mmCIF file of C-alpha atoms and ligand atoms in Angstrom:
data_model
loop_
_atom_site.group_PDB
_atom_site.id
_atom_site.type_symbol
_atom_site.label_atom_id
_atom_site.label_comp_id
_atom_site.label_asym_id
_atom_site.label_seq_id
_atom_site.Cartn_x
_atom_site.Cartn_y
_atom_site.Cartn_z
ATOM 1 C CA MET A 1 0.000 0.000 0.000
ATOM 2 C CA GLU A 2 1.253 3.467 -0.886
ATOM 3 C CA ARG A 3 1.804 5.782 2.014
ATOM 4 C CA GLY A 4 -0.868 8.103 0.597
ATOM 5 C CA ASP A 5 -3.415 5.272 0.565
ATOM 6 C CA GLU A 6 -2.579 4.384 4.097
ATOM 7 C CA LEU A 7 -3.113 7.955 5.269
ATOM 8 C CA ARG A 8 -6.374 8.179 3.389
ATOM 9 C CA LYS A 9 -7.549 4.986 5.026
ATOM 10 C CA VAL A 10 -6.735 6.260 8.506
ATOM 11 C CA ILE A 11 -8.629 9.468 7.820
ATOM 12 C CA THR A 12 -11.660 7.605 6.443
ATOM 13 C CA VAL A 13 -11.839 5.364 9.475
ATOM 14 C CA SER A 14 -11.718 8.221 11.914
ATOM 15 C CA LYS A 15 -14.226 10.193 9.848
ATOM 16 C CA GLU A 16 -16.811 7.449 10.305
ATOM 17 C CA ASP A 17 -15.929 7.176 13.989
ATOM 18 C CA TYR A 18 -16.480 10.907 14.473
ATOM 19 C CA LEU A 19 -19.783 10.911 12.633
ATOM 20 C CA LYS A 20 -21.003 7.850 14.527
ATOM 21 C CA ALA A 21 -19.960 9.349 17.867
ATOM 22 C CA ILE A 22 -21.821 12.590 17.093
ATOM 23 C CA ALA A 23 -24.970 10.662 16.110
ATOM 24 C CA GLU A 24 -24.788 8.472 19.211
ATOM 25 C CA ALA A 25 -24.107 11.320 21.630
ATOM 26 C CA GLU A 26 -27.024 13.255 20.083
ATOM 27 C CA ALA A 27 -29.277 10.216 20.447
ATOM 28 C CA GLU A 28 -28.408 10.035 24.125
ATOM 29 C CA GLY A 29 -29.562 13.601 24.530
ATOM 30 C CA GLN A 30 -26.093 15.070 25.024
ATOM 31 C CA THR A 31 -25.076 18.491 23.792
ATOM 32 C CA VAL A 32 -22.319 17.656 21.347
ATOM 33 C CA ILE A 33 -19.330 19.972 21.565
ATOM 34 C CA ALA A 34 -15.641 19.305 20.897
ATOM 35 C CA ALA A 35 -15.104 18.195 24.515
ATOM 36 C CA THR A 36 -17.838 15.543 24.168
ATOM 37 C CA LEU A 37 -16.035 14.004 21.200
ATOM 38 C CA SER A 38 -12.641 14.233 22.830
ATOM 39 C CA HIS A 39 -14.089 12.282 25.776
ATOM 40 C CA TRP A 40 -16.083 9.745 23.731
ATOM 41 C CA LEU A 41 -13.312 8.940 21.290
ATOM 42 C CA SER A 42 -10.401 9.335 23.727
ATOM 43 C CA VAL A 43 -8.606 11.744 21.428
ATOM 44 C CA THR A 44 -6.952 15.085 22.169
ATOM 45 C CA ARG A 45 -8.775 18.389 21.712
ATOM 46 C CA PRO A 46 -6.424 19.553 18.911
ATOM 47 C CA ALA A 47 -7.134 16.273 17.057
ATOM 48 C CA VAL A 48 -10.880 16.907 17.390
ATOM 49 C CA THR A 49 -10.507 20.488 16.143
ATOM 50 C CA PHE A 50 -8.536 19.261 13.145
ATOM 51 C CA ALA A 51 -11.049 16.518 12.335
ATOM 52 C CA LEU A 52 -14.035 18.866 12.681
ATOM 53 C CA LYS A 53 -12.483 21.314 10.216
ATOM 54 C CA ARG A 54 -12.169 18.538 7.653
ATOM 55 C CA LEU A 55 -15.660 17.202 8.311
ATOM 56 C CA ALA A 56 -17.126 20.700 7.957
ATOM 57 C CA LYS A 57 -15.191 21.228 4.730
ATOM 58 C CA ASP A 58 -16.593 17.942 3.402
ATOM 59 C CA GLY A 59 -20.126 19.126 4.258
ATOM 60 C CA LEU A 60 -20.666 16.396 6.863
ATOM 61 C CA VAL A 61 -20.996 18.511 10.015
ATOM 62 C CA SER A 62 -21.752 22.117 10.900
ATOM 63 C CA VAL A 63 -20.320 23.821 13.954
ATOM 64 C CA LYS A 64 -22.486 26.591 15.411
ATOM 65 C CA GLY A 65 -21.133 29.797 16.962
ATOM 66 C CA ASP A 66 -21.667 28.387 20.471
ATOM 67 C CA GLY A 67 -19.523 25.371 19.587
ATOM 68 C CA ARG A 68 -22.387 22.908 19.184
ATOM 69 C CA ILE A 69 -21.776 20.300 16.518
ATOM 70 C CA HIS A 70 -24.522 19.052 14.224
ATOM 71 C CA LEU A 71 -24.534 16.426 11.502
ATOM 72 C CA THR A 72 -25.661 17.483 8.043
ATOM 73 C CA SER A 73 -28.054 15.083 6.330
ATOM 74 C CA GLN A 74 -25.110 13.625 4.410
ATOM 75 C CA GLY A 75 -23.139 13.233 7.646
ATOM 76 C CA ARG A 76 -26.096 11.550 9.313
ATOM 77 C CA GLN A 77 -26.420 9.126 6.404
ATOM 78 C CA ILE A 78 -22.805 7.982 6.802
ATOM 79 C CA ALA A 79 -23.179 7.728 10.596
ATOM 80 C CA GLU A 80 -26.308 5.598 10.355
ATOM 81 C CA ARG A 81 -24.808 3.362 7.668
ATOM 82 C CA THR A 82 -21.829 2.769 9.994
ATOM 83 C CA ILE A 83 -24.133 1.984 12.935
ATOM 84 C CA VAL A 84 -26.097 -0.530 10.849
ATOM 85 C CA ARG A 85 -22.844 -2.221 9.769
ATOM 86 C CA HIS A 86 -21.567 -2.222 13.338
ATOM 87 C CA HIS A 87 -24.656 -4.114 14.472
ATOM 88 C CA LEU A 88 -24.444 -6.565 11.564
ATOM 89 C CA ILE A 89 -20.809 -7.361 12.401
ATOM 90 C CA GLU A 90 -21.741 -7.880 16.057
ATOM 91 C CA ARG A 91 -24.502 -10.279 15.027
ATOM 92 C CA MET A 92 -22.181 -12.121 12.630
ATOM 93 C CA LEU A 93 -19.551 -12.616 15.341
ATOM 94 C CA SER A 94 -22.123 -13.710 17.875
ATOM 95 C CA GLU A 95 -24.593 -15.720 15.764
ATOM 96 C CA ILE A 96 -22.220 -17.300 13.227
ATOM 97 C CA PHE A 97 -18.942 -17.500 15.119
ATOM 98 C CA GLY A 98 -20.303 -17.926 18.631
ATOM 99 C CA MET A 99 -18.230 -15.113 20.103
ATOM 100 C CA ALA A 100 -19.345 -13.993 23.572
ATOM 101 C CA TRP A 101 -21.823 -11.119 23.579
ATOM 102 C CA TYR A 102 -19.534 -8.971 25.720
ATOM 103 C CA GLU A 103 -16.620 -9.343 23.262
ATOM 104 C CA VAL A 104 -18.261 -8.458 19.955
ATOM 105 C CA HIS A 105 -18.484 -4.683 20.333
ATOM 106 C CA ASP A 106 -14.730 -4.064 20.332
ATOM 107 C CA GLU A 107 -14.245 -6.288 17.283
ATOM 108 C CA ALA A 108 -17.102 -4.550 15.478
ATOM 109 C CA GLU A 109 -15.546 -1.146 16.171
ATOM 110 C CA ARG A 110 -12.594 -2.243 14.073
ATOM 111 C CA LEU A 111 -14.394 -4.275 11.390
ATOM 112 C CA GLU A 112 -17.348 -1.974 10.667
ATOM 113 C CA HIS A 113 -15.184 0.248 8.447
ATOM 114 C CA ALA A 114 -14.268 -2.632 6.161
ATOM 115 C CA VAL A 115 -17.830 -3.599 5.227
ATOM 116 C CA SER A 116 -18.668 -2.923 1.556
ATOM 117 C CA PRO A 117 -22.274 -2.577 0.346
ATOM 118 C CA ALA A 118 -22.001 -6.051 -1.258
ATOM 119 C CA PHE A 119 -20.775 -7.635 1.997
ATOM 120 C CA GLU A 120 -23.475 -5.805 3.944
ATOM 121 C CA LYS A 121 -26.078 -7.363 1.619
ATOM 122 C CA LYS A 122 -24.572 -10.817 2.197
ATOM 123 C CA LEU A 123 -24.650 -10.293 5.958
ATOM 124 C CA VAL A 124 -28.327 -9.351 5.890
ATOM 125 C CA GLU A 125 -29.064 -12.434 3.744
ATOM 126 C CA ALA A 126 -27.170 -14.724 6.106
ATOM 127 C CA LEU A 127 -28.420 -13.243 9.382
ATOM 128 C CA GLY A 128 -31.927 -12.149 8.477
ATOM 129 C CA GLU A 129 -33.518 -8.870 9.493
ATOM 130 C CA LYS A 130 -33.430 -8.093 13.176
ATOM 131 C CA GLU A 131 -33.888 -4.753 14.850
ATOM 132 C CA VAL A 132 -31.311 -5.176 17.593
ATOM 133 C CA CYS A 133 -27.690 -6.210 18.158
ATOM 134 C CA PRO A 134 -26.552 -8.726 20.832
ATOM 135 C CA HIS A 135 -26.670 -5.892 23.397
ATOM 136 C CA GLY A 136 -30.281 -5.098 22.580
ATOM 137 C CA ASN A 137 -29.424 -1.830 20.813
ATOM 138 C CA GLY A 138 -30.587 -0.790 17.364
ATOM 139 C CA LEU A 139 -30.716 2.189 15.052
ATOM 140 C CA ALA A 140 -34.412 2.827 15.735
ATOM 141 C CA LEU A 141 -33.858 2.521 19.482
ATOM 142 C CA ARG A 142 -31.002 4.910 20.032
ATOM 143 C CA SER A 143 -32.566 7.719 21.994
ATOM 144 C CA PRO A 144 -33.998 7.471 25.507
ATOM 145 C CA ALA A 145 -37.200 9.038 24.140
ATOM 146 C CA GLU A 146 -37.586 6.238 21.570
ATOM 147 C CA ARG A 147 -37.026 3.602 24.246
ATOM 148 C CA ARG A 148 -39.579 5.158 26.573
ATOM 149 C CA LYS A 149 -42.098 5.333 23.740
ATOM 150 C CA ARG A 150 -41.794 1.551 23.530
ATOM 151 C CA GLY A 151 -42.480 1.104 27.209
ATOM 152 C CA LEU A 152 -38.879 0.662 28.379
ATOM 153 C CA CYS A 153 -37.479 2.234 31.530
ATOM 154 C CA LEU A 154 -34.084 2.305 33.202
ATOM 155 C CA LEU A 155 -33.392 -0.319 35.842
ATOM 156 C CA THR A 156 -32.824 2.546 38.305
ATOM 157 C CA GLU A 157 -36.501 3.499 37.829
ATOM 158 C CA ALA A 158 -37.937 -0.011 38.081
ATOM 159 C CA GLU A 159 -40.578 -0.655 40.770
ATOM 160 C CA ALA A 160 -39.802 -2.920 43.708
ATOM 161 C CA GLY A 161 -41.919 -6.070 43.676
ATOM 162 C CA SER A 162 -42.189 -6.210 39.884
ATOM 163 C CA LYS A 163 -40.661 -8.466 37.282
ATOM 164 C CA TYR A 164 -38.805 -7.148 34.264
ATOM 165 C CA ARG A 165 -37.059 -8.359 31.150
ATOM 166 C CA ILE A 166 -33.683 -6.885 30.276
ATOM 167 C CA ALA A 167 -34.032 -5.108 26.937
ATOM 168 C CA SER A 168 -30.616 -3.572 26.382
ATOM 169 C CA VAL A 169 -27.380 -2.564 28.047
ATOM 170 C CA TYR A 170 -24.835 0.170 27.380
ATOM 171 C CA GLU A 171 -22.242 -1.471 25.166
ATOM 172 C CA ARG A 172 -19.282 0.877 24.964
ATOM 173 C CA ASP A 173 -17.695 -0.247 28.231
ATOM 174 C CA ARG A 174 -16.057 -3.659 28.063
ATOM 175 C CA ARG A 175 -15.472 -3.925 31.818
ATOM 176 C CA LEU A 176 -19.116 -3.127 32.499
ATOM 177 C CA LEU A 177 -20.230 -5.798 29.993
ATOM 178 C CA GLU A 178 -17.993 -8.411 31.602
ATOM 179 C CA PHE A 179 -19.360 -7.443 35.008
ATOM 180 C CA PHE A 180 -22.934 -7.806 33.738
ATOM 181 C CA ASP A 181 -22.140 -11.166 32.199
ATOM 182 C CA LYS A 182 -20.657 -12.428 35.462
ATOM 183 C CA GLU A 183 -23.791 -11.305 37.325
ATOM 184 C CA GLY A 184 -26.104 -12.914 34.773
ATOM 185 C CA ILE A 185 -27.372 -9.563 33.434
ATOM 186 C CA ARG A 186 -27.882 -10.023 29.671
ATOM 187 C CA PRO A 187 -30.517 -8.933 27.171
ATOM 188 C CA GLY A 188 -33.520 -11.256 27.306
ATOM 189 C CA VAL A 189 -32.940 -12.314 30.934
ATOM 190 C CA ARG A 190 -35.816 -11.909 33.412
ATOM 191 C CA VAL A 191 -35.118 -10.184 36.717
ATOM 192 C CA GLY A 192 -37.233 -9.529 39.768
ATOM 193 C CA VAL A 193 -36.740 -6.175 41.458
ATOM 194 C CA GLU A 194 -36.760 -7.072 45.170
ATOM 195 C CA ALA A 195 -36.000 -3.682 46.666
ATOM 196 C CA ARG A 196 -34.652 -0.251 45.934
ATOM 197 C CA ASN A 197 -32.318 0.459 48.781
ATOM 198 C CA TYR A 198 -31.524 3.590 50.721
ATOM 199 C CA ASP A 199 -27.907 3.552 49.486
ATOM 200 C CA GLY A 200 -29.073 3.826 45.879
ATOM 201 C CA THR A 201 -28.484 0.173 45.067
ATOM 202 C CA VAL A 202 -31.187 -2.069 43.689
ATOM 203 C CA SER A 203 -31.650 -5.663 44.903
ATOM 204 C CA LEU A 204 -32.460 -8.087 42.126
ATOM 205 C CA SER A 205 -33.232 -11.744 41.788
ATOM 206 C CA VAL A 206 -31.551 -13.163 38.709
ATOM 207 C CA ASP A 207 -31.784 -16.900 38.053
ATOM 208 C CA LYS A 208 -32.806 -17.548 41.688
ATOM 209 C CA ARG A 209 -29.724 -15.629 42.862
ATOM 210 C CA GLN A 210 -29.808 -12.345 44.723
ATOM 211 C CA ILE A 211 -27.579 -9.522 43.560
ATOM 212 C CA ARG A 212 -27.265 -5.830 44.355
ATOM 213 C CA LEU A 213 -26.447 -3.361 41.615
ATOM 214 C CA GLY A 214 -25.160 0.161 42.235
ATOM 215 C CA THR A 215 -26.583 3.116 40.328
ATOM 216 C CA SER A 216 -23.587 3.417 37.983
ATOM 217 C CA ALA A 217 -24.376 -0.069 36.623
ATOM 218 C CA ALA A 218 -28.185 -0.054 36.964
ATOM 219 C CA GLU A 219 -28.530 3.199 35.014
ATOM 220 C CA LYS A 220 -26.865 1.496 32.026
ATOM 221 C CA VAL A 221 -29.660 -1.083 31.697
ATOM 222 C CA TRP A 222 -33.040 -0.652 29.971
ATOM 223 C CA VAL A 223 -35.816 -3.008 30.975
ATOM 224 C CA SER A 224 -39.426 -3.744 30.054
ATOM 225 C CA LYS A 225 -42.167 -5.041 32.352
ATOM 226 C CA SER A 226 -42.642 -8.765 31.938
HETATM 227 ZN ZN1 ZN B 301 -21.312 -2.264 19.597
HETATM 228 ZN ZN1 ZN B 302 -24.254 -3.973 20.193
#
């Protein structure tokens, strides 16, 4: 590979990462400014400034006077395409190759950029249509408002004495996913909310076992009444 090609490839990859991060932060109701991206992507502020200039020049984002970053419709298209491919790769790794559900996100972060339209078509043919990835997340379900519209609530808001089904978990934190897996917290699993405790923890019964989850973990889980 020529050095020029290599550089172009690096820039393309990070372009998609930026656009996806903006779309995802927006969907979570965050105000997207340079600091948000620097935090989400673990890159320096000067790197973000540089990338934003390029993205704006390419007509993919607009940066308002107050520093807020918005996707243009073209930028949103690329972001959503990348999200769809990310979820397809996660499903391929999990459903075809049997990789653990808590491992597939990191792999998909790398592989999503390599998916061509033809390969994407093949993946859909092989896997079938499905709205959600192995973590229960999907393009149509990105914002808290969308989730609430479908009757989901956060585990931190669940009522004591009721039974719930785990709908989705936050997937960008590998250590959190491994913790959930160890505790038996996975999409599709039924949990009973035994008590919401004074110290902010919630007591759950999972698979006839009792566990206590702190707020920092419980607020990363969406559930539906079952
Ligand atoms: Zn993922
Ligand atoms: Zn996922």
